[in-house]
mmCIF file of C-alpha atoms in Angstrom:
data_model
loop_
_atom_site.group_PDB
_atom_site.id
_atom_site.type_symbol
_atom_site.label_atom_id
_atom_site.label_comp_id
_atom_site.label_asym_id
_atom_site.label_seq_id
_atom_site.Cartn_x
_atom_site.Cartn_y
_atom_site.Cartn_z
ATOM 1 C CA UNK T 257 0.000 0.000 0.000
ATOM 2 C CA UNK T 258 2.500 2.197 1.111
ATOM 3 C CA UNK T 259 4.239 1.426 -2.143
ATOM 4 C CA UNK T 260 1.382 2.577 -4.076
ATOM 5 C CA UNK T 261 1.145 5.347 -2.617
ATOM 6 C CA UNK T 262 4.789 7.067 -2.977
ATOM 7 C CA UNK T 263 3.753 6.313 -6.833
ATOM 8 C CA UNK T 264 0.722 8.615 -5.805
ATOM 9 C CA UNK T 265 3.107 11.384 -4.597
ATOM 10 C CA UNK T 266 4.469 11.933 -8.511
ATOM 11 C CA UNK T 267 1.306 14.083 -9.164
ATOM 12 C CA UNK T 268 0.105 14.351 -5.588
ATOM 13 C CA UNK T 269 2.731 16.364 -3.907
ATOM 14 C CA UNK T 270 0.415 17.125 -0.771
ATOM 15 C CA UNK T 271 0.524 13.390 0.399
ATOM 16 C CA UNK T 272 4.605 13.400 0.407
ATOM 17 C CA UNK T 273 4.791 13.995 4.069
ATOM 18 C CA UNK T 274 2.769 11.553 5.164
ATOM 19 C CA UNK T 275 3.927 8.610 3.146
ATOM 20 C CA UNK T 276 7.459 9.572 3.873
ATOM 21 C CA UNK T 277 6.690 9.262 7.585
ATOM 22 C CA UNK T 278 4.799 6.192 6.674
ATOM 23 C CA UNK T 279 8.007 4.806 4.845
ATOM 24 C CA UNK T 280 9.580 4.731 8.240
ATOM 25 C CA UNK T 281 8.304 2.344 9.478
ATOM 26 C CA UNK T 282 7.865 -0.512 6.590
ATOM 27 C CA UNK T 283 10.450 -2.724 8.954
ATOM 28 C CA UNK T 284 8.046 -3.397 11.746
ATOM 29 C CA UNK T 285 4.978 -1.712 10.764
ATOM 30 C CA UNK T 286 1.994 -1.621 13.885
ATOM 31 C CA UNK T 287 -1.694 -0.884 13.860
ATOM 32 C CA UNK T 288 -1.235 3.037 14.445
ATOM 33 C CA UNK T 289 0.600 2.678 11.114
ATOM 34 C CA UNK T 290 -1.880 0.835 8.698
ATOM 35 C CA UNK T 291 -4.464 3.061 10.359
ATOM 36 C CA UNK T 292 -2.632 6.298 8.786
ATOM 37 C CA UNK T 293 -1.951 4.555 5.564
ATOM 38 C CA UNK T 294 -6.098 3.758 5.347
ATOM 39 C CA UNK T 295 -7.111 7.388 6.337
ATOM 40 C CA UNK T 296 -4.219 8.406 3.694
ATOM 41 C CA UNK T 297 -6.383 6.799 1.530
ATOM 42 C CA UNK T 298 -9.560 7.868 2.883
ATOM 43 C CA UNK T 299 -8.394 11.713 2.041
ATOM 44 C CA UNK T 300 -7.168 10.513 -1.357
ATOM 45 C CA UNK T 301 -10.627 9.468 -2.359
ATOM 46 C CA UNK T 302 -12.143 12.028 -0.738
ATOM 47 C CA UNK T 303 -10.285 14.791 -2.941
ATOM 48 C CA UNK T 304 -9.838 13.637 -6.322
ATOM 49 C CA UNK T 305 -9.381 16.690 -8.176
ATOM 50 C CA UNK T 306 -6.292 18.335 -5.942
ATOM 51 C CA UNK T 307 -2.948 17.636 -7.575
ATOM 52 C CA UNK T 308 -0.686 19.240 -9.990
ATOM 53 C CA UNK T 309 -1.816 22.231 -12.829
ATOM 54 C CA UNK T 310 0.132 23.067 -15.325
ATOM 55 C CA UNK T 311 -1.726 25.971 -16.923
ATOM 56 C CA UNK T 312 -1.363 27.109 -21.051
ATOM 57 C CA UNK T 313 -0.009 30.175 -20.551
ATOM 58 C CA UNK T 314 2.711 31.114 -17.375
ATOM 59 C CA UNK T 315 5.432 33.361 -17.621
ATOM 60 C CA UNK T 316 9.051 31.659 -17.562
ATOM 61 C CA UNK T 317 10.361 32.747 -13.896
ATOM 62 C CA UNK T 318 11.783 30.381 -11.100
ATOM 63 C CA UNK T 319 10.475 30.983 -7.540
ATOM 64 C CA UNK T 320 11.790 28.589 -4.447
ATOM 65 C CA UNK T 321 10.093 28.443 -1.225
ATOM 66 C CA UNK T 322 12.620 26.374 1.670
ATOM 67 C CA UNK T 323 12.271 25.306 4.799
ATOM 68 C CA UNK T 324 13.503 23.030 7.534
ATOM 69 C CA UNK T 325 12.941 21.943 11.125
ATOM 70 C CA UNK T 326 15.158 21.639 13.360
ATOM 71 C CA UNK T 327 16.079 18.077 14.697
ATOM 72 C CA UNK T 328 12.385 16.927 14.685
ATOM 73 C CA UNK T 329 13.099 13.814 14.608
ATOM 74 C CA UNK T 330 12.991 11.972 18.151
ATOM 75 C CA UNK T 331 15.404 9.530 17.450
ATOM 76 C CA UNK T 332 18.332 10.814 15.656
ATOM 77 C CA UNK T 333 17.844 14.377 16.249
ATOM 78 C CA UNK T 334 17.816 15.002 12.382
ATOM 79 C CA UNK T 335 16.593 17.615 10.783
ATOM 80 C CA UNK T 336 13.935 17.531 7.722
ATOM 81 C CA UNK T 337 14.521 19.877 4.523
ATOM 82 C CA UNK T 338 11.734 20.771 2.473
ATOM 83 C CA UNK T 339 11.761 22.763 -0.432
ATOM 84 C CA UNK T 340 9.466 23.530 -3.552
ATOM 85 C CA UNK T 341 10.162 25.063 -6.661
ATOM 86 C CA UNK T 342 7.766 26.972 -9.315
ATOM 87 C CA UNK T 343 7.574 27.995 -12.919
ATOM 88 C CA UNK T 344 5.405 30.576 -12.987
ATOM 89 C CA UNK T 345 2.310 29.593 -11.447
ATOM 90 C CA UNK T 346 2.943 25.686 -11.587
ATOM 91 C CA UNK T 347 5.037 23.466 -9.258
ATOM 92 C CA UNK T 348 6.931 21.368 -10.899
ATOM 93 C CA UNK T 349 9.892 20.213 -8.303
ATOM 94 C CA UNK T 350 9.515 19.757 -4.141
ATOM 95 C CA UNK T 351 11.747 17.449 -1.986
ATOM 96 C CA UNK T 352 11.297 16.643 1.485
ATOM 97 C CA UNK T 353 14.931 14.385 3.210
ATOM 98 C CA UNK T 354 16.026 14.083 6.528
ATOM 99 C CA UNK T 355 19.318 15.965 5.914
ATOM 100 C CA UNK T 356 22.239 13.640 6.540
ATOM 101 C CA UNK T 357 23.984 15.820 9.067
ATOM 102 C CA UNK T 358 23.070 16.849 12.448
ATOM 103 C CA UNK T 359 22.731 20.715 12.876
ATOM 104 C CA UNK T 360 23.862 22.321 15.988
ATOM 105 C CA UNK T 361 21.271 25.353 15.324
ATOM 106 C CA UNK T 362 18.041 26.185 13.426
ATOM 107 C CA UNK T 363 20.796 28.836 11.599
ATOM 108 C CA UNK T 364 22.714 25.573 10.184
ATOM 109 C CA UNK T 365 19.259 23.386 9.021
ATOM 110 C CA UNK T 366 18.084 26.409 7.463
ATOM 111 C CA UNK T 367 21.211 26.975 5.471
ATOM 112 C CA UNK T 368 21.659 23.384 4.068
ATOM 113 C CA UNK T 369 18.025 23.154 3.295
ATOM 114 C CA UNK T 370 18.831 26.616 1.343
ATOM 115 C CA UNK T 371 21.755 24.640 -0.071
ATOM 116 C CA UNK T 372 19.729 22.250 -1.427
ATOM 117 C CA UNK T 373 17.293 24.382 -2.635
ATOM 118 C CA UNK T 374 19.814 26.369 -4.708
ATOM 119 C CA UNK T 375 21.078 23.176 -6.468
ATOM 120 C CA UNK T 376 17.950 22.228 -7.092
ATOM 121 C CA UNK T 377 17.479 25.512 -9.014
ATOM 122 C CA UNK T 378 21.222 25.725 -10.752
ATOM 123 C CA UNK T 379 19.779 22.128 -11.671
ATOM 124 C CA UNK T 380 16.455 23.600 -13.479
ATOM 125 C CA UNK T 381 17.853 26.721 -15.098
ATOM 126 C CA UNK T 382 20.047 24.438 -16.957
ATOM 127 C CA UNK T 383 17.517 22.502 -18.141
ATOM 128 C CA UNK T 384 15.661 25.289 -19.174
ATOM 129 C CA UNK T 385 18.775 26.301 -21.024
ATOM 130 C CA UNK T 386 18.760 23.126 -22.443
ATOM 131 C CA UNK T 387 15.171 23.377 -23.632
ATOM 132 C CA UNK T 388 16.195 27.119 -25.467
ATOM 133 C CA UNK T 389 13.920 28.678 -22.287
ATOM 134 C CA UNK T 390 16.591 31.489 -20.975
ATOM 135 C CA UNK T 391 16.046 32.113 -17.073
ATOM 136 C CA UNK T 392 17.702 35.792 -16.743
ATOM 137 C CA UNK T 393 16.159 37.550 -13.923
ATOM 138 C CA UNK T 394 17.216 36.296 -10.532
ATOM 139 C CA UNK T 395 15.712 33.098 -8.971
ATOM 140 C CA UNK T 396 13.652 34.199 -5.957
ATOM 141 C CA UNK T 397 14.434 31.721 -2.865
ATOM 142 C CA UNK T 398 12.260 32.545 0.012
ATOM 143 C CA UNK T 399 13.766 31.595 3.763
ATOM 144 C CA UNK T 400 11.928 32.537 7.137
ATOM 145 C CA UNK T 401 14.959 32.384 8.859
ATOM 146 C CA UNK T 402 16.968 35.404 9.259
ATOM 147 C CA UNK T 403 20.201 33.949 10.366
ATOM 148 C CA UNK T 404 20.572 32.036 7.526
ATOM 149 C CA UNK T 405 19.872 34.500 5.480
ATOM 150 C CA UNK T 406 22.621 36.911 6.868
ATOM 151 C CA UNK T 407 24.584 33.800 6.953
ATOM 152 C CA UNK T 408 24.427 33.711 3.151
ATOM 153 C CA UNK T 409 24.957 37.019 2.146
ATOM 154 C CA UNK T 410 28.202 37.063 4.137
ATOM 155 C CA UNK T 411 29.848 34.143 4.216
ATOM 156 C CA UNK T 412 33.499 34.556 6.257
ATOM 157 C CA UNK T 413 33.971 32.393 8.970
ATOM 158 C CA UNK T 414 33.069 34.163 12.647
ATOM 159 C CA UNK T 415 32.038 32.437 15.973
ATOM 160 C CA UNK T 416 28.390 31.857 15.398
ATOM 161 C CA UNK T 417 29.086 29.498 12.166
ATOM 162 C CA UNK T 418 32.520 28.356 12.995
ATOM 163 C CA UNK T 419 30.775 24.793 13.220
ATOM 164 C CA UNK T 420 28.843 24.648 10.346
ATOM 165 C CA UNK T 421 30.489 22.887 7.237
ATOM 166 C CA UNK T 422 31.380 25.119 4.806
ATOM 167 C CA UNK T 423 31.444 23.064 1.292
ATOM 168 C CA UNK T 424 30.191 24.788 -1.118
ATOM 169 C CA UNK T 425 30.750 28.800 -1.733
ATOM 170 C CA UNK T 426 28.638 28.831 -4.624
ATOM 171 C CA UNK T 427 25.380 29.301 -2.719
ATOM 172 C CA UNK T 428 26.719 32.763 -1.231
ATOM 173 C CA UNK T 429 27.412 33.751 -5.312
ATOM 174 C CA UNK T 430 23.977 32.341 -6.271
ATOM 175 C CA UNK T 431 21.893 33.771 -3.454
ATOM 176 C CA UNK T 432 23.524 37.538 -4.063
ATOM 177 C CA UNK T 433 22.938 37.533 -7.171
ATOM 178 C CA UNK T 434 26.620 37.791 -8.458
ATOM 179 C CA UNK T 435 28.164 35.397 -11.189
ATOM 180 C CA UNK T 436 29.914 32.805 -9.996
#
């Protein structure tokens, strides 16, 4: 079932959540769990007609919404990024992943889910390119987190971020604006 449904999640973006915390537990699945996976489907039935629209006629321009919470997981302490990306008016990439590192602040998850994010959009821009679409205005990338953002635009080394892995400087180029 579960199965099934992360084939759901192609054109159903709204369910991803759920069947990724579902996914979690396909090892030693219990009662609580087929219970969610039935009311899953219970919503999915309920609301046929939400899922992705691609309209005729949208104007060419990324847009990147990000976010990430800060070890919400119980048992490793991980942290979940999230991000979505639009053309125009129509969604047409989102990810949600445990990040593989353990933050030491909100700051730090915010920033790699921003990292992620921003490949994600280098990514798309050059597959616009590739499909003669040129991308030239900036990308927006929207971030509630003001200490990542500051962390971004100025990216030296200081006390508050001495911990936080610093491998890749294109973000800070990206994120500015400036060519890398």
């Amino acid at each position: 079932m579960i199965g099934k449904l992360q084939y759901l999640t192609i054109t159903r973006p709204d369910l991803s959540y759920f069947v990724n915390k579902l996914s979690q537990f396909l090892a030693t699945p219990q009662i609580p769990h087929m219970q969610v996976a039935q009311r899953l489907l219970q919503y999915v039935k309920e609301c046929p007609g939400l899922g992705l629209l691609f309209p005729a006629s949208s104007e060419v321009k990324l847009k990147a919404y990000m976010d990430s919470d800060w070890a919400a997981c119980q048992d490793t302490r991980q942290s979940t990024t999230g991000f979505c990306v639009f053309l125009g008016h129509s969604l047409i990439s989102w990810k949600s992943k445990k990040q593989q590192t353990i933050s030491r602040s909100s700051a730090e998850a915010e920033y790699r889910a921003m990292e992620d994010a921003t490949y994600e959009v280098v990514w798309l821009i050059f597959v616009l390119k590739e499909l003669k679409q040129v991308h030239e205005e900036p990308v927006e990338l929207y971030c509630d987190n003001q200490a990542a953002l500051h962390i971004a635009v100025n990216p030296f080394f200081h006390e508050r971020t001495k911990h936080i892995i610093w491998n890749n400087q294109n973000l800070t180029c990206f994120i500015s604006g400036t060519n890398c």
